[in-house]
Structures are given as structure tokens and as C-alpha cells.
Amino acid sequence: MEAAKSGGGGGAAAYGRTMESDGLSRLAMESDLKGALGRGELCPYYQPIVRLSTGALSGFEALVRWHHPRLGLIMPDQFLPHCEEMGLMNELGAMMIRAAAIQLATWRHDHPAAWDLTVAVNLSAGELERKDLVADVQRIRAETGLPPGALKLEVTEGDVMRDPDQAALILDDLRRAGAAIALDDFGTGFSSLSYLTRLPFDTLKIDRYFVRTMATNEGSAKIVSSIVKLGQDLSLEVVAEGIENAQMAQLLLSVGCDYGQGFGYGPALSPQEAEVYLNESYLDGTAPVKVRA
Ligand code: C2E
Ligand code: CA
Ligand code: CA
């Protein structure tokens, strides 16, 4: 902490890197983190998800950020491992679901053209075992009036495969509670494909590794088009992650991928910045969300 301060306040990267290698600083971070949730310093940022064929905004993925009072914005890879060690993931997850659902309901209310906007929240491995997760989703839907499917929950292959039978029960309950379920980082884990039909998924998210390499690696390109085809055959929505430029968007569109997100369309934004995307022409695609060349 002292090092960061004496360095002129450095910012997120300097904090994370120096903290990791320094036991004392890690203590400082963990002590800062302890109160951070209660003080409202952890909150969702929103990355736009667009329909690739029209460029229309279809929703956002909520990604946690830490507004550190002195060090500014800190990225999740810098503090989520500490949250995990400190047993804060359930509390963090509950906050993210609540904050993102309330934000979505507000946007839908304030912008009539945003009536079918969605928001996706990431679940951590342990949260699937959280007893009150289903009740939380039911309660927040009742409070906000969000229709079924407006709130999506993202789980990774690895997390689900730890105990697929148990995961199936919980995901079924979450779906009954009105959440849609997305399988995140698809293609990087080792799930048996039969789980795609046995577990109640609505969406497959193609991992950004395949998207990044599809232009230069024939294998990746084939995997991407196979995932898209698989999604279509199983009536699952397919979302590609990590679209950084127009070429990637075009390649994905050419293999029939429906939705995408990535720095090319925009990074995760503060609620105020994200709201700029909520004008009518972005939502109906008459003025598409532009993808960076
Ligand atoms: P993820 O769920 O795969 O989220 C996508 C990550 O890719 C985000 O990183 C996002 O900023 C980044 N990204 C988006 N577009 C691009 C792109 O075009 N190129 C590249 N290279 N990266 C892109 P972020 O926000 O740093 O989050 C990292 C990971 O931390 C997430 O990966 C997710 O596993 C975890 N995470 C973030 N927020 C939460 C949360 O609220 N709860 C839980 N349990 N995990 C979270
Ligand atoms: Ca995700
Ligand atoms: Ca992902």
C-alpha cells in the first residue's frame, strides 16, 4: 500500500502486480477487501452483447470491478482469488445478481425500447452449492418484475462438471425460478457432450481463445463453426466472446454465430457509460453498435 502511494497512486496494474509478490501487501489488500463489499466498493460493470447480423444491442454481461478509494478501478483477476481465499464469493455473487437485476429493471423501465434487454451474471464454482441462491433469484425477480430469461446466469464447464448430477438439479431449480443459464468458456473444459442435452442450458458462450485464433488457425475456425452448428441443432443461443475487430465479427457471422461481445464492440462499462448504448437506434439496430476495424 505504501509502495503504491509513494509511487504516486499508480492504479490497478501496479497494485495487483506488486501486491502479489509481497506478503505484507497482500495482507493490506485483504484487509481492504474485508470491508469493501459492505462499503459498496465492489460493483458490476457492463459489457455490451450485440446481435452480429444487425449490430443491435441485445444485453450486457455484468463483470465485477473494485472501486478502491485510493487506487482507483481494480480488475477481477487482481482480487477475485483473494475473495475466494477469504470466503467472500457467495456474498459477492449475491451482490452482483441483485445489483445487475435492479440495474436491468431500471433500464427496461426508463427506456421502453430496452424491453427485452438481458443481463448475464457470472456464478463462481461454490455458488452453485449456495443454499439460498434459488430463493435469491426468485426474490429479486419478484422485486424487480423481470420476466423469465431476462436475468442469465453464466456457469463454466469446469464448475458444472465437478458434480454434474447435483449441478443439473440446481440449474433446473434456477431455470424454474426464471433465470436463463449460459455455459461459459465453452470448449475449454472437458465436459461430455451428452451434458449439453441433460443440463438445462439456454446459451453457449464460445471461449475467446477460439475467437482470437480462428482467423489464423484452421483448427480453431473449425471448432468455432462446429460449436455454432451444435448450438443451432440443440436450439441454444450462441455468443462469441473476445471479438476485438471487424474481421473477427465477420468471420463469426459467416459461420452463423448469432451474438457476440468483445473490446471491438466495447469493454465493460460503468452503468452511466453503458446507458449511452440504450438509445433506440442501438436497440433496434437502425444505428448498429459499431465494431472497431
Ligand atoms: P469471463 O466470464 O470469461 O469474462 C470475460 C472477460 O473477458 C472479462 O474480463 C472481459 O473484460 C474480458 N474481455 C471482454 N472482451 C474482451 C476482448 O475482446 N478481448 C480480451 N482479451 N478480453 C475481453 P474481466 O472483467 O477481467 O473478468 C475476468 C474473469 O473474472 C471473468 O471471465 C470471470 O471468470 C471472472 N469474473 C468477473 N466478474 C465476476 C463476477 O461478478 N463473479 C464471478 N464469479 N466471476 C467474475
Ligand atoms: Ca462470463
Ligand atoms: Ca467467458
Coordinates of C-alpha atoms and ligand atoms in Angstrom, one line a residue:
M1 CA 0.0 0.0 0.0
E2 CA 2.8 2.4 1.0
A3 CA 4.7 1.5 -2.2
A4 CA 1.6 2.2 -4.3
K5 CA 1.1 5.5 -2.6
S6 CA 4.7 6.6 -2.8
G7 CA 4.6 5.7 -6.5
G8 CA 2.0 8.4 -7.0
G9 CA -1.0 6.2 -6.6
G10 CA -0.1 4.0 -9.6
G11 CA -3.5 2.5 -10.3
A12 CA -4.8 -1.0 -10.7
A13 CA -2.0 -2.8 -12.6
A14 CA 0.8 -1.5 -10.3
Y15 CA -1.3 -2.5 -7.2
G16 CA -2.0 -6.0 -8.4
R17 CA 1.4 -6.9 -9.6
T18 CA 3.3 -5.6 -6.6
M19 CA 0.8 -7.0 -4.2
E20 CA 1.0 -10.5 -5.5
S21 CA 4.7 -10.8 -4.9
D22 CA 4.6 -9.2 -1.4
G23 CA 3.2 -11.0 1.6
L24 CA 2.7 -7.8 3.7
S25 CA 0.9 -6.0 0.9
R26 CA -1.4 -9.0 0.4
L27 CA -2.4 -8.5 4.0
A28 CA -3.2 -4.9 3.2
M29 CA -5.3 -5.9 0.2
E30 CA -7.2 -8.5 2.2
S31 CA -7.8 -6.0 5.0
D32 CA -9.1 -3.5 2.4
L33 CA -11.2 -6.2 0.7
K34 CA -12.8 -7.2 4.0
G35 CA -14.9 -4.1 4.2
A36 CA -15.1 -3.3 0.5
L37 CA -18.3 -5.3 -0.1
G38 CA -20.1 -3.6 2.8
R39 CA -18.9 -0.2 1.7
G40 CA -20.3 -0.8 -1.8
E41 CA -16.8 -0.6 -3.5
L42 CA -17.4 -3.8 -5.5
C43 CA -19.9 -3.3 -8.2
P44 CA -20.9 -4.5 -11.7
Y45 CA -19.6 -3.0 -14.9
Y46 CA -21.5 -3.9 -18.1
Q47 CA -20.1 -5.2 -21.4
P48 CA -22.4 -4.9 -24.4
I49 CA -23.5 -8.1 -26.2
V50 CA -24.8 -7.5 -29.7
R51 CA -26.6 -9.4 -32.4
L52 CA -23.9 -9.8 -35.0
S53 CA -26.1 -9.6 -38.1
T54 CA -27.7 -6.2 -37.2
G55 CA -25.3 -4.8 -34.6
A56 CA -28.3 -4.3 -32.3
L57 CA -27.6 -4.3 -28.6
S58 CA -29.1 -7.4 -27.0
G59 CA -27.8 -7.2 -23.5
F60 CA -24.9 -6.9 -21.2
E61 CA -22.6 -9.2 -19.2
A62 CA -22.1 -7.9 -15.7
L63 CA -18.4 -8.0 -14.7
V64 CA -17.3 -7.1 -11.2
R65 CA -14.9 -4.2 -10.6
W66 CA -13.4 -2.8 -7.4
H67 CA -13.5 1.0 -6.9
H68 CA -10.7 1.2 -4.5
P69 CA -10.9 4.5 -2.6
R70 CA -7.2 5.4 -3.2
L71 CA -6.1 3.1 -6.1
G72 CA -9.0 3.5 -8.4
L73 CA -10.5 0.8 -10.6
I74 CA -9.2 -2.7 -9.9
M75 CA -9.8 -5.7 -12.3
P76 CA -11.3 -9.0 -11.0
D77 CA -8.1 -11.1 -11.7
Q78 CA -6.4 -8.9 -9.1
F79 CA -8.9 -9.5 -6.3
L80 CA -11.2 -12.5 -7.0
P81 CA -8.5 -15.0 -5.9
H82 CA -8.4 -13.2 -2.6
C83 CA -12.2 -13.1 -2.3
E84 CA -12.1 -16.9 -2.9
E85 CA -9.5 -17.4 -0.2
M86 CA -11.4 -15.2 2.2
G87 CA -14.7 -16.9 1.6
L88 CA -16.4 -13.8 0.1
M89 CA -17.5 -15.4 -3.2
N90 CA -21.1 -16.1 -2.1
E91 CA -21.6 -12.6 -0.8
L92 CA -20.0 -11.1 -3.9
G93 CA -22.3 -13.3 -6.1
A94 CA -25.4 -12.3 -4.2
M95 CA -24.5 -8.6 -4.6
M96 CA -23.8 -9.0 -8.3
I97 CA -27.1 -10.7 -9.0
R98 CA -29.1 -8.1 -7.0
A99 CA -27.3 -5.1 -8.4
A100 CA -27.4 -6.3 -12.0
A101 CA -31.1 -7.3 -11.8
I102 CA -32.0 -3.9 -10.3
Q103 CA -30.0 -2.1 -13.0
L104 CA -31.6 -4.1 -15.8
A105 CA -35.1 -3.4 -14.4
T106 CA -34.3 0.3 -14.2
W107 CA -33.0 0.4 -17.8
R108 CA -36.1 -1.5 -19.0
H109 CA -38.3 0.9 -17.2
D110 CA -36.6 4.1 -18.3
H111 CA -36.0 3.0 -22.0
P112 CA -39.2 1.4 -23.5
A113 CA -37.1 0.2 -26.5
A114 CA -35.0 -1.8 -24.0
W115 CA -38.0 -4.0 -23.1
D116 CA -36.2 -7.3 -24.0
L117 CA -32.7 -6.3 -22.9
T118 CA -30.9 -9.0 -20.8
V119 CA -28.1 -9.1 -18.3
A120 CA -25.8 -12.1 -17.6
V121 CA -24.1 -12.6 -14.2
N122 CA -21.2 -15.0 -13.6
L123 CA -21.6 -17.6 -10.9
S124 CA -18.5 -19.0 -9.2
A125 CA -18.0 -22.7 -8.6
G126 CA -19.0 -22.6 -4.9
E127 CA -22.1 -20.5 -5.6
L128 CA -23.8 -23.5 -7.3
E129 CA -23.9 -25.0 -3.8
R130 CA -25.2 -21.9 -2.1
K131 CA -28.4 -22.9 -0.4
D132 CA -30.3 -19.6 -0.9
L133 CA -29.2 -19.0 -4.5
V134 CA -32.6 -20.1 -5.9
A135 CA -34.6 -18.2 -3.3
D136 CA -32.5 -15.1 -4.1
V137 CA -33.3 -15.3 -7.8
Q138 CA -37.0 -15.8 -7.0
R139 CA -37.0 -12.8 -4.6
I140 CA -35.1 -10.5 -6.9
R141 CA -37.4 -11.4 -9.8
A142 CA -40.5 -10.7 -7.7
E143 CA -39.0 -7.4 -6.5
T144 CA -38.0 -6.2 -10.0
G145 CA -40.7 -7.8 -12.1
L146 CA -38.2 -9.0 -14.6
P147 CA -39.7 -11.6 -16.9
P148 CA -38.3 -15.2 -17.2
G149 CA -35.0 -15.2 -19.1
A150 CA -34.1 -11.5 -18.6
L151 CA -31.5 -12.5 -16.0
K152 CA -29.0 -15.0 -17.2
L153 CA -26.5 -16.9 -15.0
E154 CA -23.2 -18.0 -16.5
V155 CA -21.5 -21.2 -15.3
T156 CA -18.3 -22.7 -16.6
E157 CA -17.9 -26.3 -17.9
G158 CA -15.4 -27.0 -15.2
D159 CA -17.7 -25.9 -12.4
V160 CA -20.6 -27.9 -13.7
M161 CA -18.5 -31.0 -14.3
R162 CA -17.4 -31.2 -10.7
D163 CA -20.7 -32.7 -9.8
P164 CA -22.9 -32.8 -12.9
D165 CA -25.9 -34.5 -11.3
Q166 CA -26.0 -32.0 -8.5
A167 CA -25.5 -29.2 -11.0
A168 CA -28.4 -30.5 -13.0
L169 CA -30.7 -30.2 -10.0
I170 CA -29.7 -26.7 -9.2
L171 CA -29.7 -25.4 -12.7
D172 CA -33.2 -26.9 -13.1
D173 CA -34.3 -25.0 -10.0
L174 CA -32.7 -21.8 -11.2
R175 CA -34.4 -22.1 -14.5
R176 CA -37.8 -22.7 -12.8
A177 CA -37.0 -19.6 -10.8
G178 CA -36.9 -17.7 -14.1
A179 CA -33.1 -17.4 -14.8
A180 CA -31.6 -18.4 -18.1
I181 CA -28.4 -20.5 -18.0
A182 CA -25.3 -19.9 -20.1
L183 CA -22.4 -22.3 -20.4
D184 CA -19.3 -20.0 -20.3
D185 CA -15.9 -20.6 -21.8
F186 CA -17.3 -23.4 -23.8
G187 CA -14.7 -25.6 -25.5
T188 CA -12.0 -25.2 -22.8
G189 CA -13.2 -27.8 -20.4
F190 CA -13.7 -31.5 -20.8
S191 CA -17.4 -32.0 -20.5
S192 CA -19.1 -34.9 -22.1
L193 CA -21.2 -33.5 -24.9
S194 CA -24.2 -35.6 -23.6
Y195 CA -24.4 -33.0 -20.7
L196 CA -25.4 -30.4 -23.2
T197 CA -28.7 -32.2 -23.6
R198 CA -29.0 -33.4 -20.0
L199 CA -28.4 -30.0 -18.4
P200 CA -30.8 -27.1 -19.0
F201 CA -28.6 -24.7 -20.9
D202 CA -30.1 -21.8 -22.9
T203 CA -26.8 -20.4 -24.2
L204 CA -23.3 -21.5 -25.2
K205 CA -20.5 -18.9 -25.0
I206 CA -17.6 -19.7 -27.3
D207 CA -14.3 -19.1 -25.4
R208 CA -12.3 -16.1 -26.6
Y209 CA -9.3 -18.3 -27.3
F210 CA -11.0 -19.8 -30.3
V211 CA -12.3 -16.4 -31.4
R212 CA -8.8 -14.9 -31.2
T213 CA -7.2 -17.7 -33.2
M214 CA -9.9 -18.5 -35.7
A215 CA -8.5 -16.2 -38.4
T216 CA -5.1 -17.8 -38.3
N217 CA -5.7 -21.3 -37.1
E218 CA -7.8 -23.6 -39.2
G219 CA -8.5 -25.9 -36.2
S220 CA -9.9 -23.0 -34.2
A221 CA -12.0 -21.9 -37.2
K222 CA -13.5 -25.4 -37.5
I223 CA -14.1 -25.6 -33.7
V224 CA -16.0 -22.3 -33.8
S225 CA -18.2 -23.3 -36.7
S226 CA -18.8 -26.7 -35.1
I227 CA -19.9 -25.1 -31.8
V228 CA -22.2 -22.8 -33.7
K229 CA -23.7 -25.7 -35.6
L230 CA -24.1 -27.7 -32.3
G231 CA -25.8 -24.7 -30.7
Q232 CA -28.2 -24.4 -33.6
D233 CA -29.0 -28.1 -33.6
L234 CA -29.7 -28.1 -29.9
S235 CA -31.7 -24.8 -30.1
L236 CA -29.2 -23.0 -27.9
E237 CA -28.2 -19.3 -28.4
V238 CA -24.5 -19.0 -29.2
V239 CA -22.5 -16.0 -28.0
A240 CA -18.9 -15.5 -29.1
E241 CA -16.6 -13.8 -26.6
G242 CA -13.5 -11.7 -27.2
I243 CA -14.4 -10.1 -30.6
E244 CA -11.7 -7.5 -31.0
N245 CA -12.2 -6.3 -34.5
A246 CA -14.5 -6.3 -37.6
Q247 CA -12.7 -9.2 -39.2
M248 CA -13.5 -11.5 -36.2
A249 CA -17.1 -10.3 -36.2
Q250 CA -17.4 -11.0 -39.9
L251 CA -15.9 -14.5 -39.6
L252 CA -18.3 -15.3 -36.8
L253 CA -21.2 -14.0 -38.8
S254 CA -20.2 -16.1 -41.8
V255 CA -20.4 -19.3 -39.8
G256 CA -23.8 -18.3 -38.4
C257 CA -23.0 -17.1 -34.9
D258 CA -25.8 -15.0 -33.5
Y259 CA -24.4 -12.9 -30.8
G260 CA -21.0 -11.5 -29.7
Q261 CA -19.1 -9.4 -27.3
G262 CA -15.6 -8.0 -27.1
F263 CA -13.4 -5.0 -26.9
G264 CA -14.2 -4.4 -30.6
Y265 CA -17.8 -3.5 -29.6
G266 CA -16.8 -2.1 -26.2
P267 CA -15.3 -3.1 -22.8
A268 CA -17.2 -3.5 -19.6
L269 CA -18.6 0.0 -18.8
S270 CA -19.8 1.8 -15.7
P271 CA -23.6 2.0 -15.6
Q272 CA -23.5 5.6 -16.7
E273 CA -21.4 4.8 -19.7
A274 CA -23.4 1.7 -20.5
E275 CA -26.6 3.7 -20.6
V276 CA -25.3 5.5 -23.7
Y277 CA -25.9 2.2 -25.5
L278 CA -29.6 2.3 -24.6
N279 CA -30.9 4.7 -27.2
E280 CA -33.5 3.3 -29.5
S281 CA -31.3 3.0 -32.6
Y282 CA -28.8 0.8 -30.9
L283 CA -31.5 -1.4 -29.6
D284 CA -33.4 -1.9 -32.8
G285 CA -30.2 -2.0 -34.9
T286 CA -31.1 1.1 -37.1
A287 CA -27.8 2.6 -36.0
P288 CA -25.7 -0.5 -35.1
V289 CA -23.2 -0.7 -32.3
K290 CA -20.0 -0.2 -34.3
V291 CA -17.3 -2.7 -34.3
R292 CA -13.7 -1.4 -34.3
A293 CA -11.9 -2.0 -37.6
Ligands
C2E1 P1 -15.3 -14.2 -18.2 O1 -16.6 -14.5 -17.5 O2 -14.9 -15.0 -19.3 O3 -15.5 -12.6 -18.7 C1 -15.0 -12.1 -19.9 C2 -13.7 -11.4 -19.6 O4 -13.1 -11.1 -20.9 C3 -13.8 -10.1 -18.9 O5 -12.6 -9.9 -18.1 C4 -13.8 -9.1 -20.1 O6 -13.5 -7.8 -19.7 C5 -12.8 -9.8 -21.0 N1 -13.0 -9.4 -22.4 C6 -14.1 -8.9 -22.9 N2 -13.9 -8.6 -24.2 C7 -12.6 -9.0 -24.5 C8 -11.8 -8.9 -25.7 O7 -12.2 -8.5 -26.8 N3 -10.5 -9.4 -25.6 C9 -10.0 -9.8 -24.4 N4 -8.7 -10.2 -24.4 N5 -10.7 -9.9 -23.2 C10 -12.0 -9.5 -23.3 P2 -12.7 -9.4 -16.6 O8 -13.8 -8.4 -16.4 O9 -11.3 -9.0 -16.2 O10 -13.2 -10.8 -15.9 C11 -12.3 -11.9 -15.9 C12 -13.0 -13.1 -15.3 O11 -13.3 -12.8 -13.9 C13 -14.3 -13.4 -15.9 O12 -14.1 -14.1 -17.1 C14 -15.0 -14.2 -14.9 O13 -14.5 -15.5 -14.9 C15 -14.5 -13.5 -13.6 N6 -15.5 -12.6 -13.1 C16 -15.7 -11.3 -13.5 N7 -16.7 -10.8 -12.8 C17 -17.2 -11.8 -12.0 C18 -18.3 -11.9 -11.0 O14 -19.0 -11.0 -10.8 N8 -18.4 -13.1 -10.4 C19 -17.6 -14.2 -10.7 N9 -17.8 -15.3 -10.0 N10 -16.6 -14.1 -11.6 C20 -16.4 -12.9 -12.2
CA2 CA -18.6 -14.9 -18.3
CA3 CA -16.0 -16.4 -20.7

